Amino acid sequence: MPPGRPFPTRHAWVRVRPVLLPLGSLLVFLALWQLLAASGTWSETLVPPPAKVWDAFVNVSTTHHGVRGYNGTYLVEHLGISLRRIAIGAGIGVAFGVLFGLLMGTVGWLRALFEPWITFLRTLPPLAYFSLLVIWLGINEEPKVTLLAVAAFPPVAVSTTTAVAAVPRSLIEAARALGASRWSVVKDVVVPSALPETLTGVRLAVGVAYSSLVAAELVNGLPGIGGMVKDAANYNNTPVVLVGIITIGVSGLVIDGLLLRLERVLVPWRGRA
């Protein structure tokens, strides 16, 4: 074999490692879970074995003994309704966050005016103001979407503001020296420079909105994956609770992966010298 050429086995390992390592960790986790459930340390109500959780997944995904899914709705339908709420709520929060971030990053007095309020909002847990939203907006979709929008807004606003403020002044001054208008400077210099950190803020915002999903669906949340988890917890139906939690986590991983792929498409230069 020519010197400097990697061994075939090592090359193959590098290619399959991103798949085998997560799969191996999953198998170890399932084995530890099964051992813990079989040890009898806790009752099956508290720690059901993986087989019972799988049975619950099948039951809520199909028609079982004449019962359609959970509470008359299949798991995929619960998830679809929750994803729609997140798409609308997080979409509104992200849009306003980017807009406010651009304004605060380019206009100093606006940053001084709004940044303390955004920081105040960012530190509030969703449950702290969800009851107030229910009083104001009722128990239908409005408080749920509003909660997700409020949760998604601060991360994007903060990251966009920081990214815009960090744009090198030399680039802005060079564009102005070439006769660029204020709008052209923002569009052609500030936005492309701030885009990588803004997209990171979008990923964080979607994650925060996802973590607020169960809180958003505490009231009148059925159908919805968070409402399903809440309702199952009321009846100590731990397998269904775990099915809902796993579904939220897996779908969150998929969405974050799609956002990461979008980031690589929009800013392919990030991370490269």
mmCIF file with all atom_site columns, C-alpha atoms in Angstrom, residues 83-191:
data_model
loop_
_atom_site.group_PDB
_atom_site.id
_atom_site.type_symbol
_atom_site.label_atom_id
_atom_site.label_alt_id
_atom_site.label_comp_id
_atom_site.label_asym_id
_atom_site.label_entity_id
_atom_site.label_seq_id
_atom_site.pdbx_PDB_ins_code
_atom_site.Cartn_x
_atom_site.Cartn_y
_atom_site.Cartn_z
_atom_site.occupancy
_atom_site.B_iso_or_equiv
_atom_site.pdbx_formal_charge
_atom_site.auth_seq_id
_atom_site.auth_comp_id
_atom_site.auth_asym_id
_atom_site.auth_atom_id
_atom_site.pdbx_PDB_model_num
ATOM 1   C CA . LEU A 1 83  ? -46.217 20.915 14.856 1.00 0.00 ? 83  LEU A CA 1
ATOM 2   C CA . ARG A 1 84  ? -48.720 23.285 13.265 1.00 0.00 ? 84  ARG A CA 1
ATOM 3   C CA . ARG A 1 85  ? -48.923 25.252 16.513 1.00 0.00 ? 85  ARG A CA 1
ATOM 4   C CA . ILE A 1 86  ? -45.134 25.391 16.741 1.00 0.00 ? 86  ILE A CA 1
ATOM 5   C CA . ALA A 1 87  ? -44.791 26.418 13.094 1.00 0.00 ? 87  ALA A CA 1
ATOM 6   C CA . ILE A 1 88  ? -47.209 29.319 13.532 1.00 0.00 ? 88  ILE A CA 1
ATOM 7   C CA . GLY A 1 89  ? -46.059 30.394 16.994 1.00 0.00 ? 89  GLY A CA 1
ATOM 8   C CA . ALA A 1 90  ? -42.321 29.988 16.463 1.00 0.00 ? 90  ALA A CA 1
ATOM 9   C CA . GLY A 1 91  ? -42.633 31.475 12.970 1.00 0.00 ? 91  GLY A CA 1
ATOM 10  C CA . ILE A 1 92  ? -44.197 34.641 14.390 1.00 0.00 ? 92  ILE A CA 1
ATOM 11  C CA . GLY A 1 93  ? -41.630 34.807 17.180 1.00 0.00 ? 93  GLY A CA 1
ATOM 12  C CA . VAL A 1 94  ? -38.706 34.309 14.794 1.00 0.00 ? 94  VAL A CA 1
ATOM 13  C CA . ALA A 1 95  ? -39.981 36.927 12.328 1.00 0.00 ? 95  ALA A CA 1
ATOM 14  C CA . PHE A 1 96  ? -40.403 39.576 15.017 1.00 0.00 ? 96  PHE A CA 1
ATOM 15  C CA . GLY A 1 97  ? -37.128 38.536 16.660 1.00 0.00 ? 97  GLY A CA 1
ATOM 16  C CA . VAL A 1 98  ? -35.130 39.028 13.462 1.00 0.00 ? 98  VAL A CA 1
ATOM 17  C CA . LEU A 1 99  ? -36.827 42.374 12.804 1.00 0.00 ? 99  LEU A CA 1
ATOM 18  C CA . PHE A 1 100 ? -36.208 43.668 16.320 1.00 0.00 ? 100 PHE A CA 1
ATOM 19  C CA . GLY A 1 101 ? -32.651 42.336 16.247 1.00 0.00 ? 101 GLY A CA 1
ATOM 20  C CA . LEU A 1 102 ? -31.866 44.227 13.050 1.00 0.00 ? 102 LEU A CA 1
ATOM 21  C CA . LEU A 1 103 ? -33.362 47.415 14.431 1.00 0.00 ? 103 LEU A CA 1
ATOM 22  C CA . MET A 1 104 ? -31.638 47.160 17.812 1.00 0.00 ? 104 MET A CA 1
ATOM 23  C CA . GLY A 1 105 ? -28.329 46.228 16.224 1.00 0.00 ? 105 GLY A CA 1
ATOM 24  C CA . THR A 1 106 ? -28.327 49.226 13.895 1.00 0.00 ? 106 THR A CA 1
ATOM 25  C CA . VAL A 1 107 ? -30.040 51.873 16.046 1.00 0.00 ? 107 VAL A CA 1
ATOM 26  C CA . GLY A 1 108 ? -28.347 52.353 19.411 1.00 0.00 ? 108 GLY A CA 1
ATOM 27  C CA . TRP A 1 109 ? -31.218 54.044 21.264 1.00 0.00 ? 109 TRP A CA 1
ATOM 28  C CA . LEU A 1 110 ? -33.633 51.274 20.260 1.00 0.00 ? 110 LEU A CA 1
ATOM 29  C CA . ARG A 1 111 ? -31.277 48.701 21.744 1.00 0.00 ? 111 ARG A CA 1
ATOM 30  C CA . ALA A 1 112 ? -31.046 50.674 24.989 1.00 0.00 ? 112 ALA A CA 1
ATOM 31  C CA . LEU A 1 113 ? -34.841 50.930 25.057 1.00 0.00 ? 113 LEU A CA 1
ATOM 32  C CA . PHE A 1 114 ? -35.869 47.345 24.257 1.00 0.00 ? 114 PHE A CA 1
ATOM 33  C CA . GLU A 1 115 ? -32.973 45.121 25.363 1.00 0.00 ? 115 GLU A CA 1
ATOM 34  C CA . PRO A 1 116 ? -33.883 45.147 29.108 1.00 0.00 ? 116 PRO A CA 1
ATOM 35  C CA . TRP A 1 117 ? -37.466 44.159 28.257 1.00 0.00 ? 117 TRP A CA 1
ATOM 36  C CA . ILE A 1 118 ? -36.317 41.320 26.017 1.00 0.00 ? 118 ILE A CA 1
ATOM 37  C CA . THR A 1 119 ? -33.944 40.096 28.730 1.00 0.00 ? 119 THR A CA 1
ATOM 38  C CA . PHE A 1 120 ? -36.793 40.245 31.238 1.00 0.00 ? 120 PHE A CA 1
ATOM 39  C CA . LEU A 1 121 ? -38.997 38.218 28.875 1.00 0.00 ? 121 LEU A CA 1
ATOM 40  C CA . ARG A 1 122 ? -36.227 35.707 28.209 1.00 0.00 ? 122 ARG A CA 1
ATOM 41  C CA . THR A 1 123 ? -35.847 34.899 31.898 1.00 0.00 ? 123 THR A CA 1
ATOM 42  C CA . LEU A 1 124 ? -39.547 34.172 32.442 1.00 0.00 ? 124 LEU A CA 1
ATOM 43  C CA . PRO A 1 125 ? -40.590 30.497 32.385 1.00 0.00 ? 125 PRO A CA 1
ATOM 44  C CA . PRO A 1 126 ? -43.599 29.837 30.118 1.00 0.00 ? 126 PRO A CA 1
ATOM 45  C CA . LEU A 1 127 ? -45.812 28.677 32.983 1.00 0.00 ? 127 LEU A CA 1
ATOM 46  C CA . ALA A 1 128 ? -45.338 32.055 34.661 1.00 0.00 ? 128 ALA A CA 1
ATOM 47  C CA . TYR A 1 129 ? -47.463 33.863 32.074 1.00 0.00 ? 129 TYR A CA 1
ATOM 48  C CA . PHE A 1 130 ? -49.494 31.099 30.409 1.00 0.00 ? 130 PHE A CA 1
ATOM 49  C CA . SER A 1 131 ? -52.360 31.454 32.904 1.00 0.00 ? 131 SER A CA 1
ATOM 50  C CA . LEU A 1 132 ? -52.448 35.168 32.124 1.00 0.00 ? 132 LEU A CA 1
ATOM 51  C CA . LEU A 1 133 ? -52.618 34.419 28.395 1.00 0.00 ? 133 LEU A CA 1
ATOM 52  C CA . VAL A 1 134 ? -55.542 32.071 29.014 1.00 0.00 ? 134 VAL A CA 1
ATOM 53  C CA . ILE A 1 135 ? -57.370 34.828 30.949 1.00 0.00 ? 135 ILE A CA 1
ATOM 54  C CA . TRP A 1 136 ? -56.731 37.312 28.168 1.00 0.00 ? 136 TRP A CA 1
ATOM 55  C CA . LEU A 1 137 ? -57.178 35.126 25.082 1.00 0.00 ? 137 LEU A CA 1
ATOM 56  C CA . GLY A 1 138 ? -59.401 32.207 26.132 1.00 0.00 ? 138 GLY A CA 1
ATOM 57  C CA . ILE A 1 139 ? -58.744 28.479 25.923 1.00 0.00 ? 139 ILE A CA 1
ATOM 58  C CA . ASN A 1 140 ? -58.586 27.940 22.161 1.00 0.00 ? 140 ASN A CA 1
ATOM 59  C CA . GLU A 1 141 ? -55.559 28.246 19.874 1.00 0.00 ? 141 GLU A CA 1
ATOM 60  C CA . GLU A 1 142 ? -54.687 31.866 20.616 1.00 0.00 ? 142 GLU A CA 1
ATOM 61  C CA . PRO A 1 143 ? -52.945 31.423 24.005 1.00 0.00 ? 143 PRO A CA 1
ATOM 62  C CA . LYS A 1 144 ? -51.018 28.354 22.780 1.00 0.00 ? 144 LYS A CA 1
ATOM 63  C CA . VAL A 1 145 ? -49.678 30.084 19.666 1.00 0.00 ? 145 VAL A CA 1
ATOM 64  C CA . THR A 1 146 ? -48.947 33.262 21.621 1.00 0.00 ? 146 THR A CA 1
ATOM 65  C CA . LEU A 1 147 ? -47.006 31.343 24.277 1.00 0.00 ? 147 LEU A CA 1
ATOM 66  C CA . LEU A 1 148 ? -44.844 29.658 21.623 1.00 0.00 ? 148 LEU A CA 1
ATOM 67  C CA . ALA A 1 149 ? -44.274 32.991 19.863 1.00 0.00 ? 149 ALA A CA 1
ATOM 68  C CA . VAL A 1 150 ? -43.264 34.721 23.106 1.00 0.00 ? 150 VAL A CA 1
ATOM 69  C CA . ALA A 1 151 ? -40.932 31.818 23.955 1.00 0.00 ? 151 ALA A CA 1
ATOM 70  C CA . ALA A 1 152 ? -39.254 31.898 20.519 1.00 0.00 ? 152 ALA A CA 1
ATOM 71  C CA . PHE A 1 153 ? -38.869 35.666 20.275 1.00 0.00 ? 153 PHE A CA 1
ATOM 72  C CA . PRO A 1 154 ? -36.034 36.480 22.754 1.00 0.00 ? 154 PRO A CA 1
ATOM 73  C CA . PRO A 1 155 ? -33.347 34.013 21.512 1.00 0.00 ? 155 PRO A CA 1
ATOM 74  C CA . VAL A 1 156 ? -33.635 35.273 17.945 1.00 0.00 ? 156 VAL A CA 1
ATOM 75  C CA . ALA A 1 157 ? -33.755 38.933 18.961 1.00 0.00 ? 157 ALA A CA 1
ATOM 76  C CA . VAL A 1 158 ? -30.684 38.614 21.200 1.00 0.00 ? 158 VAL A CA 1
ATOM 77  C CA . SER A 1 159 ? -28.605 36.615 18.702 1.00 0.00 ? 159 SER A CA 1
ATOM 78  C CA . THR A 1 160 ? -29.516 38.908 15.790 1.00 0.00 ? 160 THR A CA 1
ATOM 79  C CA . THR A 1 161 ? -28.746 42.040 17.805 1.00 0.00 ? 161 THR A CA 1
ATOM 80  C CA . THR A 1 162 ? -25.353 40.655 18.843 1.00 0.00 ? 162 THR A CA 1
ATOM 81  C CA . ALA A 1 163 ? -24.547 39.545 15.292 1.00 0.00 ? 163 ALA A CA 1
ATOM 82  C CA . VAL A 1 164 ? -25.486 42.899 13.765 1.00 0.00 ? 164 VAL A CA 1
ATOM 83  C CA . ALA A 1 165 ? -23.506 44.827 16.372 1.00 0.00 ? 165 ALA A CA 1
ATOM 84  C CA . ALA A 1 166 ? -20.471 42.639 15.650 1.00 0.00 ? 166 ALA A CA 1
ATOM 85  C CA . VAL A 1 167 ? -20.368 43.434 11.916 1.00 0.00 ? 167 VAL A CA 1
ATOM 86  C CA . PRO A 1 168 ? -16.948 45.033 11.228 1.00 0.00 ? 168 PRO A CA 1
ATOM 87  C CA . ARG A 1 169 ? -17.235 48.790 10.933 1.00 0.00 ? 169 ARG A CA 1
ATOM 88  C CA . SER A 1 170 ? -14.675 48.727 8.143  1.00 0.00 ? 170 SER A CA 1
ATOM 89  C CA . LEU A 1 171 ? -17.102 46.848 5.898  1.00 0.00 ? 171 LEU A CA 1
ATOM 90  C CA . ILE A 1 172 ? -19.902 49.315 6.589  1.00 0.00 ? 172 ILE A CA 1
ATOM 91  C CA . GLU A 1 173 ? -17.672 52.331 6.052  1.00 0.00 ? 173 GLU A CA 1
ATOM 92  C CA . ALA A 1 174 ? -16.294 50.852 2.828  1.00 0.00 ? 174 ALA A CA 1
ATOM 93  C CA . ALA A 1 175 ? -19.814 50.327 1.493  1.00 0.00 ? 175 ALA A CA 1
ATOM 94  C CA . ARG A 1 176 ? -20.785 53.882 2.385  1.00 0.00 ? 176 ARG A CA 1
ATOM 95  C CA . ALA A 1 177 ? -17.613 55.228 0.778  1.00 0.00 ? 177 ALA A CA 1
ATOM 96  C CA . LEU A 1 178 ? -18.675 53.504 -2.440 1.00 0.00 ? 178 LEU A CA 1
ATOM 97  C CA . GLY A 1 179 ? -21.999 55.351 -2.333 1.00 0.00 ? 179 GLY A CA 1
ATOM 98  C CA . ALA A 1 180 ? -24.234 52.668 -0.890 1.00 0.00 ? 180 ALA A CA 1
ATOM 99  C CA . SER A 1 181 ? -27.454 53.856 0.725  1.00 0.00 ? 181 SER A CA 1
ATOM 100 C CA . ARG A 1 182 ? -28.392 52.962 4.310  1.00 0.00 ? 182 ARG A CA 1
ATOM 101 C CA . TRP A 1 183 ? -30.785 50.269 3.058  1.00 0.00 ? 183 TRP A CA 1
ATOM 102 C CA . SER A 1 184 ? -28.131 48.853 0.709  1.00 0.00 ? 184 SER A CA 1
ATOM 103 C CA . VAL A 1 185 ? -25.642 48.672 3.570  1.00 0.00 ? 185 VAL A CA 1
ATOM 104 C CA . VAL A 1 186 ? -28.133 46.743 5.679  1.00 0.00 ? 186 VAL A CA 1
ATOM 105 C CA . LYS A 1 187 ? -29.165 44.455 2.821  1.00 0.00 ? 187 LYS A CA 1
ATOM 106 C CA . ASP A 1 188 ? -25.782 43.765 1.260  1.00 0.00 ? 188 ASP A CA 1
ATOM 107 C CA . VAL A 1 189 ? -23.398 44.019 4.231  1.00 0.00 ? 189 VAL A CA 1
ATOM 108 C CA . VAL A 1 190 ? -25.121 43.732 7.588  1.00 0.00 ? 190 VAL A CA 1
ATOM 109 C CA . VAL A 1 191 ? -27.589 40.932 6.817  1.00 0.00 ? 191 VAL A CA 1
#
